[in-house]
Coordinates of C-alpha atoms in Angstrom, one line a residue:
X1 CA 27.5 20.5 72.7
X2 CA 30.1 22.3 70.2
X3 CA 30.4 20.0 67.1
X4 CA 33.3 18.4 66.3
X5 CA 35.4 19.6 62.9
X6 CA 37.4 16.9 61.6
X7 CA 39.9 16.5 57.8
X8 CA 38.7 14.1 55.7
X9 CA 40.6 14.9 52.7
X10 CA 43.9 16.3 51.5
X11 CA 44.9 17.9 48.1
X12 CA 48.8 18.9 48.0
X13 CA 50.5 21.0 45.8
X14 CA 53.9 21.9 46.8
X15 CA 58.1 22.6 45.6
X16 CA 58.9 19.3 46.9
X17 CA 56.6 17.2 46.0
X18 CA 52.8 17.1 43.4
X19 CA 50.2 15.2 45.4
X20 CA 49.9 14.1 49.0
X21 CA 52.3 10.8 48.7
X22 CA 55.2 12.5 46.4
X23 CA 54.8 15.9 48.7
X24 CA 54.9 13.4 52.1
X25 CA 57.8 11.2 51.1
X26 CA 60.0 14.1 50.3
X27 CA 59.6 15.8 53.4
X28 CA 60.3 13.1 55.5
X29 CA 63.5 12.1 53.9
X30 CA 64.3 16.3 54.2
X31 CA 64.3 16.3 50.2
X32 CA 63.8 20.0 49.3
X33 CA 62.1 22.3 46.0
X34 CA 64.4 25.3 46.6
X35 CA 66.3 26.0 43.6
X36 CA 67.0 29.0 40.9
X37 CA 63.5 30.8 39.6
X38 CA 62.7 29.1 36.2
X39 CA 59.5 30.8 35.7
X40 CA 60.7 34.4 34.3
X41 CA 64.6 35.7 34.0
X42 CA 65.3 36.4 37.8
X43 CA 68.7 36.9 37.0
X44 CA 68.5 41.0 37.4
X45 CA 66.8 40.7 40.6
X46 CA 68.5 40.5 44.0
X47 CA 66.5 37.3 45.2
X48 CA 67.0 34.7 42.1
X49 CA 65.5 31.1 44.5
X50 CA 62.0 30.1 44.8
X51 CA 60.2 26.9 45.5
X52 CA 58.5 25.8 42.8
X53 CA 55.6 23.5 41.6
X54 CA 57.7 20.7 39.7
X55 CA 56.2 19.1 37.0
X56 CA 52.5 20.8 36.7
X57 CA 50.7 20.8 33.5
X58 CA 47.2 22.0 33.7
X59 CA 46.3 20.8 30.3
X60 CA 46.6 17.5 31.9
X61 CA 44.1 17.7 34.7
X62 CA 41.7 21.0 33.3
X63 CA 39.1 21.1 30.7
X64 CA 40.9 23.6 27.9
X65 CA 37.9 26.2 28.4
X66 CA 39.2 26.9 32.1
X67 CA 43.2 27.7 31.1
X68 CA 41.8 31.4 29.6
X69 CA 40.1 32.6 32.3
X70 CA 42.7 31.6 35.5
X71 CA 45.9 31.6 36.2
X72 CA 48.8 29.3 38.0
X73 CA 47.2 30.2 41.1
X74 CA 43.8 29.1 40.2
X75 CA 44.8 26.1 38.3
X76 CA 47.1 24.5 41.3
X77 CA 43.8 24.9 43.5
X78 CA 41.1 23.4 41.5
X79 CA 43.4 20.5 40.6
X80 CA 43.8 20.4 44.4
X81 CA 40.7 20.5 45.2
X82 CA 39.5 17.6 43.2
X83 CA 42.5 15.6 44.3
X84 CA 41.5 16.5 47.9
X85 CA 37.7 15.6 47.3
X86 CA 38.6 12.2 46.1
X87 CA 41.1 11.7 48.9
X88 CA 38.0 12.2 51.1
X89 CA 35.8 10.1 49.1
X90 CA 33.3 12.8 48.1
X91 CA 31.7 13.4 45.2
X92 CA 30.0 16.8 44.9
X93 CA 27.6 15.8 42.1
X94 CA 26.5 13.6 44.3
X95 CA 25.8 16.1 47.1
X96 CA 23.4 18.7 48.0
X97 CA 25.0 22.2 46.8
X98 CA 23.5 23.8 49.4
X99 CA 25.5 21.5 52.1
X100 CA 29.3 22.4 50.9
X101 CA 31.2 25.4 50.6
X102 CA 33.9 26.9 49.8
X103 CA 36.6 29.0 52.4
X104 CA 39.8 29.9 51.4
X105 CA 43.1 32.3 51.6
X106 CA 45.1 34.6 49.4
X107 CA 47.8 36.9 49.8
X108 CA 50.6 37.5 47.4
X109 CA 48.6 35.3 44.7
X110 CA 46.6 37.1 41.8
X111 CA 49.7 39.3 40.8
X112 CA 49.7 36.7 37.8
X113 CA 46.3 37.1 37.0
X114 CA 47.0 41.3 37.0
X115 CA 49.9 41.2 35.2
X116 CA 48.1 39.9 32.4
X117 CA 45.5 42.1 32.9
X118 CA 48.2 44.7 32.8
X119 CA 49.4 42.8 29.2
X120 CA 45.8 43.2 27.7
X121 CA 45.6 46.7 28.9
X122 CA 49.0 48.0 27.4
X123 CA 48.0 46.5 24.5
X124 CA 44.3 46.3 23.8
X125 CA 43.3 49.4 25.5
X126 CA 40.2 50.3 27.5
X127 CA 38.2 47.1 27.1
X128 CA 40.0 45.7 29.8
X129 CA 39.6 46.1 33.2
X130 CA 42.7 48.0 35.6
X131 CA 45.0 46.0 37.7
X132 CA 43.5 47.0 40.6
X133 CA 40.1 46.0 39.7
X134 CA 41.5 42.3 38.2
X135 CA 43.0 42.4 41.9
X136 CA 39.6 43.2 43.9
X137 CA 37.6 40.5 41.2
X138 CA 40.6 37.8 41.6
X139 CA 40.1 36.9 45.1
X140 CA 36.4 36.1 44.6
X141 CA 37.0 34.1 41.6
X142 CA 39.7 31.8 43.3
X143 CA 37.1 30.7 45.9
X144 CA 34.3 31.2 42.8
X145 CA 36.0 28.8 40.2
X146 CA 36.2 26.1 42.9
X147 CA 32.5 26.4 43.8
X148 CA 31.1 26.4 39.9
X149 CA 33.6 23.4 39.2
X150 CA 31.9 21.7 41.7
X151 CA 28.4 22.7 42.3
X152 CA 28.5 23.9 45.7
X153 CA 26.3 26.5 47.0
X154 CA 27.0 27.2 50.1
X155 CA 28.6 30.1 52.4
X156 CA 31.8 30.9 50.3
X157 CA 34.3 33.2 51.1
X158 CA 37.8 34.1 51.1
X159 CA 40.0 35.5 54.0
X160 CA 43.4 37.7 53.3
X161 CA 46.1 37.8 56.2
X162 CA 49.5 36.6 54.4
X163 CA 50.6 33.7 55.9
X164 CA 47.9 33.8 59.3
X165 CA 44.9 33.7 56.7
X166 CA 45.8 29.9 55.8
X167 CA 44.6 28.9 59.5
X168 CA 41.7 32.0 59.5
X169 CA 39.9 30.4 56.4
X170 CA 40.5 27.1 58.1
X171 CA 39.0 28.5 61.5
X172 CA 36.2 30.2 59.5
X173 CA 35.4 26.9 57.5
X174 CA 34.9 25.2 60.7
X175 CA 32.5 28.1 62.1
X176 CA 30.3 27.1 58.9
X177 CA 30.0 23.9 59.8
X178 CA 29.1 24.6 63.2
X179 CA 26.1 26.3 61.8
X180 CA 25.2 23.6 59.9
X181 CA 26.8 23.3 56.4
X182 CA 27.5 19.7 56.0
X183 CA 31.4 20.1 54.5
X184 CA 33.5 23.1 53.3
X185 CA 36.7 22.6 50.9
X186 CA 39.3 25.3 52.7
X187 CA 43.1 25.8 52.9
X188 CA 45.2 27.6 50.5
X189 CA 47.4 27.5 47.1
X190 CA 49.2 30.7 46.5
X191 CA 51.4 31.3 43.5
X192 CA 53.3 35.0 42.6
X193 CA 56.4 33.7 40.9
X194 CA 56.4 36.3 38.3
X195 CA 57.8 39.6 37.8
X196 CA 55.5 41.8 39.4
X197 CA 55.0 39.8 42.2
X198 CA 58.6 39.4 42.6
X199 CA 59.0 42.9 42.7
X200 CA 56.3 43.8 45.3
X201 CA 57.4 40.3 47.2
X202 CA 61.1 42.0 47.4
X203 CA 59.7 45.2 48.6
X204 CA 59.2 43.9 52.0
X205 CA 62.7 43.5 52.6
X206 CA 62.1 40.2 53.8
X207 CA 63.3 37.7 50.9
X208 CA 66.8 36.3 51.4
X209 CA 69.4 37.3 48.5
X210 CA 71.5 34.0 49.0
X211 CA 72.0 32.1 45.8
X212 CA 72.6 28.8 47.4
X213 CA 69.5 27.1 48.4
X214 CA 71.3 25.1 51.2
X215 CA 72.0 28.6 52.8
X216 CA 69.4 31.0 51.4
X217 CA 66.0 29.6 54.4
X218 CA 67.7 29.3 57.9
X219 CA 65.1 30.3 60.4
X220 CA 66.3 30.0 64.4
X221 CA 70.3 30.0 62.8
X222 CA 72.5 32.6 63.4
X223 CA 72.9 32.7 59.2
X224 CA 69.2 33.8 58.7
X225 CA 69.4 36.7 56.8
X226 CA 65.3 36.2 55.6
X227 CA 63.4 33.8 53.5
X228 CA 62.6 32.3 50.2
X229 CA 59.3 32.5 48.6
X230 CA 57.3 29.8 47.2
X231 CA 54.1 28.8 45.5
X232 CA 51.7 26.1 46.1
X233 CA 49.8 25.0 49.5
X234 CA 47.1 22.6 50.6
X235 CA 43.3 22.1 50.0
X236 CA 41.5 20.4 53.0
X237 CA 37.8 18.9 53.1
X238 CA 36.3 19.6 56.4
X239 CA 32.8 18.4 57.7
X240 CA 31.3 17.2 60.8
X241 CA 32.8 14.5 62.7
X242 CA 29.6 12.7 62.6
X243 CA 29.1 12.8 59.3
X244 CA 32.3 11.1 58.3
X245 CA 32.0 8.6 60.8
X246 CA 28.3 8.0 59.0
X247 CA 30.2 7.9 56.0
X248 CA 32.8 5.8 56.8
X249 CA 35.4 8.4 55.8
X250 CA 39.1 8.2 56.9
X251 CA 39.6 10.8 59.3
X252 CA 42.8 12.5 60.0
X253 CA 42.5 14.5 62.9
X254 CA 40.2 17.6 64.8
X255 CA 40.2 21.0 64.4
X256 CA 40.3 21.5 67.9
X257 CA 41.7 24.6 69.0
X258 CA 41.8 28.2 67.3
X259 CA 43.5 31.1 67.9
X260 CA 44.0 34.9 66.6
X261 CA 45.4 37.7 68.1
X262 CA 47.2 41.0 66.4
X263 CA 50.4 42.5 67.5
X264 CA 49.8 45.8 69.3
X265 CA 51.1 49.2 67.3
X266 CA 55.0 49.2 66.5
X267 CA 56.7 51.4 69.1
X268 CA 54.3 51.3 71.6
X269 CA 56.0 48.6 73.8
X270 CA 53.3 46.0 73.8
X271 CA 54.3 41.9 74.0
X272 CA 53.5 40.5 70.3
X273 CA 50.3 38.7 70.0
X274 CA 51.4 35.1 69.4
X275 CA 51.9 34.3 72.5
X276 CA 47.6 34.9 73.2
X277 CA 47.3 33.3 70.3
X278 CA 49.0 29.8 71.2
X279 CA 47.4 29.8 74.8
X280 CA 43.7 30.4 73.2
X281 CA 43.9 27.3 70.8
X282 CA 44.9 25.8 73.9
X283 CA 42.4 26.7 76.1
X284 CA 39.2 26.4 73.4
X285 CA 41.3 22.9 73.0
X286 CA 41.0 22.3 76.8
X287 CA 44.6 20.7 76.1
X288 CA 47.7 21.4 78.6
X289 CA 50.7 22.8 77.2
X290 CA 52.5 19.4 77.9
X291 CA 50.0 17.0 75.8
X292 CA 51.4 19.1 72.6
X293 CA 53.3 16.8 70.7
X294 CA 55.1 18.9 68.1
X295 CA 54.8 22.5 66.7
X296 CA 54.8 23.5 63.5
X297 CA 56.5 27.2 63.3
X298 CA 55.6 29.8 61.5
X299 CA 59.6 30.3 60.6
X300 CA 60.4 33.7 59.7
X301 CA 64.1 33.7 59.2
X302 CA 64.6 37.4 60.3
X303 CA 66.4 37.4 63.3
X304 CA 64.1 40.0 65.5
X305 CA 60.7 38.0 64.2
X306 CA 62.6 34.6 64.8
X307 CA 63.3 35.5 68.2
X308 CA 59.4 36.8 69.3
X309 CA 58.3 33.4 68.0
X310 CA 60.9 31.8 70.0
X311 CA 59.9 33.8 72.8
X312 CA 56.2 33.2 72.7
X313 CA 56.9 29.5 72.3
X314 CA 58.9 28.5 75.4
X315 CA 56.8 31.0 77.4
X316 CA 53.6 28.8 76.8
X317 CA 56.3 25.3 76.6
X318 CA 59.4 26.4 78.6
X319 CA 62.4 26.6 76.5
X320 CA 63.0 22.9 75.3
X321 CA 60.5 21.7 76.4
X322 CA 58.7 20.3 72.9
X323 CA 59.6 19.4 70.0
X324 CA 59.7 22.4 67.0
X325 CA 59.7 22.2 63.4
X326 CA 59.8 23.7 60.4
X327 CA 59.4 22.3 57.3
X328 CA 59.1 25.5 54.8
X329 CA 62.4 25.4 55.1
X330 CA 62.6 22.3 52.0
X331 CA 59.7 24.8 50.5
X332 CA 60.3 28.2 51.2
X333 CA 57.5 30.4 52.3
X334 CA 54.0 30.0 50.5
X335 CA 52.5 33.0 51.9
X336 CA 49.1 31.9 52.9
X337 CA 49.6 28.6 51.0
X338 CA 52.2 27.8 54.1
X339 CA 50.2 27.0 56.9
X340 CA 47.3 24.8 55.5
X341 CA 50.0 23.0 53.9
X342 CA 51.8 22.3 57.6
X343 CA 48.0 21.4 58.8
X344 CA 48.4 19.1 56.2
X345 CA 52.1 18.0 56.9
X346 CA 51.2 17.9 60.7
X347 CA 48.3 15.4 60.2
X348 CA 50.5 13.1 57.5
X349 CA 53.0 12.9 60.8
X350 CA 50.2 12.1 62.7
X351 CA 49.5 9.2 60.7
X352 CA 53.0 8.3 60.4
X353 CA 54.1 8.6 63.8
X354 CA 57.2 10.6 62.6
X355 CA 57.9 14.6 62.7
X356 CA 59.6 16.0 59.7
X357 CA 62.7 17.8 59.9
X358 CA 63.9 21.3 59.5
X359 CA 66.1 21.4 56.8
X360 CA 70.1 22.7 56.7
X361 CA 69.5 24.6 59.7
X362 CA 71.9 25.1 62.4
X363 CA 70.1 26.0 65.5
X364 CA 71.1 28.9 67.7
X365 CA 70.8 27.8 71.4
X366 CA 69.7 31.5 72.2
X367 CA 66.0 30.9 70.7
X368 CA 66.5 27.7 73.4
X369 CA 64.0 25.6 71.1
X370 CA 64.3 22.0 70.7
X371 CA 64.1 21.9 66.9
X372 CA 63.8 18.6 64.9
X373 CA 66.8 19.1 62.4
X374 CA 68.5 16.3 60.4
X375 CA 66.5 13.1 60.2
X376 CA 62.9 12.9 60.6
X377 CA 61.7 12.1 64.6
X378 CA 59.7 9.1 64.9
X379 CA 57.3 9.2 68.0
X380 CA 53.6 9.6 68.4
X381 CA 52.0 12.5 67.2
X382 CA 48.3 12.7 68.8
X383 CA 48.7 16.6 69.1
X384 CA 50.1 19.4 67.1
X385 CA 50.2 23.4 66.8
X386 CA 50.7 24.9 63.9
X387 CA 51.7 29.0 64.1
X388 CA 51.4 31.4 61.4
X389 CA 51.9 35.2 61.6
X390 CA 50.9 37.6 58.7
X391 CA 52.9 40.8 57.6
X392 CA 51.5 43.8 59.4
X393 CA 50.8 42.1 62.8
X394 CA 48.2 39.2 62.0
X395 CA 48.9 35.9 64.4
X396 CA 47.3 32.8 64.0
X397 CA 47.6 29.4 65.5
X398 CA 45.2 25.7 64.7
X399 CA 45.4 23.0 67.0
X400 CA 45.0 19.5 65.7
X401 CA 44.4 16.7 67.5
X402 CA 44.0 13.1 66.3
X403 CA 40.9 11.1 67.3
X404 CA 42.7 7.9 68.3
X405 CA 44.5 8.8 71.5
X406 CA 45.1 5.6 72.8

């Protein structure tokens, strides 16, 4: 019998909103982060929006010894994590190391961390490492700082697919478990608001140069002319579904269904993987297209990549034919911080019985998706997808489903 994955815990740190409650109350009323970049002088940039972590002081939640050695990235996560860890009522110390790990994402985060590295170098000389090593050593230490923080012991890793790696670390945390590690802290923060990131972020071709933040996100509009980056995610507790009920934990929903394809090579006429993607979190699921109650896009505001996922969608749905949503639009796109925070945002609605909308967007009837715009939809929400696609051809897509179906 295939053990069942279940979130026990939630630790949010996003534009809109610094903790699970502030984060969830904003994005149901459609309250957005987008503004100007406050961070470092954007002004000579093209792209000068970002969402932004409001209000975050490490000082105020990290022992003084850590601030040296990390950087925003690093500090969002651990904070995170511990908020996530006492959300599920767990306290490592308590634990067996050996029975919890540690599984997360990166993507566009570290270029902090190597521009500082850069700093030191320029002006200290040799004794430093290179940029490219800081970059090779950084994603370890993300996932690494977590673990030392908090004792755990167990299998540890850290997976790298832009936005799609948010729901492979996810995916791969549940694997662990299935072998037998007890609980695994997983999901994603990612941070890169800073010079050199901006410059290698804008390289893509893919961030919109709009100043106004009403206008500057419109994925599925007619307007979209690409999106806004962002920093911040979500940290998720996993574990076995039996050993929260043991526990008495609060469960949110199942990991029940995974996905992950890769788009075939550019030119060479192949249909984009998302599609396979959606129907093999379906199938490993064993839930019917029509039982989906909502689903969380992956939103990429450029009008070619808007309209495969469009595609994809109402070939598995039917065009219409469920609800769609996207709420990186009050956020703007956290790289692989974006989809284990919708995990997290999907199972909030869950709880709520409400799906968040997709803000200032004025749908184009040609993607022919039913998208929640405006106010936020109440209904049930036992089921929901979450998509995520990665730049270069990664696709991804989670199914959760809560455990009270009735």
């Amino acid at each position: 019998m295939t053990t069942s994955v279940v979130i026990t815990g939630l630790g949010v740190a996003s534009p809109n909103g610094l903790g699970k409650e502030d984060f969830w109350a904003a994005t149901r009323a459609g309250r957005g982060g987008i503004g100007p970049v406050t961070r470092f002088d954007a002004s000579q940039y093209p792209a000068r929006l970002a969402g932004e972590v409001p209000g975050f002081e490490a000082e105020d939640h990290l022992p003084s010894r850590l601030l040296p050695q990390t950087d925003r990235m690093t500090r969002l996560a651990l904070v995170a994590t511990d908020w996530a860890l006492a959300d599920a009522g767990i306290k490592p110390a308590e634990g067996e190391g050996f029975d919890m790990g540690v599984v997360t994402a990166s993507s566009s985060g570290g270029f902090e961390f190597g521009q500082n590295e850069l700093q030191k170098l320029w002006s200290k000389g040799s004794q430093h490492v290179s940029a490219y090593q800081s970059f090779a050593w950084f994603y370890a230490v993300n996932s690494g700082q977590i673990s030392i923080r908090n004792g755990m012991k167990g299998p540890s890793g850290v997976l790298v697919g832009d936005q799609a790696g948010g729901l492979d670390a996810v995916a791969h945390a549940r694997r662990q478990i299935r072998k037998g590690t007890g609980m695994i802290v997983s999901g994603s923060i990612d941070a890169s608001v800073c010079p050199w990131g901006w410059v290698a972020q804008l390289a893509s071709g893919r961030l919109s140069t709009v100043d106004d933040p009403d206008r500057a996100y419109l994925p599925f509009d007619a307007r979209a002319t690409g999106h806004v980056a962002g920093e911040g995610g979500a940290m998720l507790i996993l574990e076995q579904a039996e050993n929260a009920r043991r526990r008495g934990a609060r469960v949110y929903g199942e990991v029940a269904g995974y996905g992950s394809t890769f788009d075939p090579r550019p030119g060479s006429g192949g249909e984009p993987g998302l599609r396979k993607a959606i129907e093999l979190a379906l199938a490993e699921a064993g839930t019917a297209p029509g039982d989906v109650d909502v689903v969380f896009a992956d939103a990429a505001a450029v009008p070619e990549l808007d309209r495969a996922e469009a595609e994809a969608v109402n070939a598995v749905f039917g065009p219409r034919a469920v609800p769609v949503t996207a709420p990186k639009t009050m956020t703007g796109r956290l790289y692989s911080g974006a989809a284990p925070l919708d995990l997290a945002t999907a199972l909030l609605a869950m709880e709520s019985g409400l799906i968040p909308p997709s803000t200032n967007i004025d749908p184009d009837p040609a993607f022919g998706l039913d998208l929640v715009t405006g106010d936020a939809r109440p209904g049930p929400v036992r089921t929901a997808l979450v998509l995520a696609r990665g730049h270069g051809g990664f696709n991804s897509a989670v199914l959760l489903r809560s455990l009270d179906r009735g």
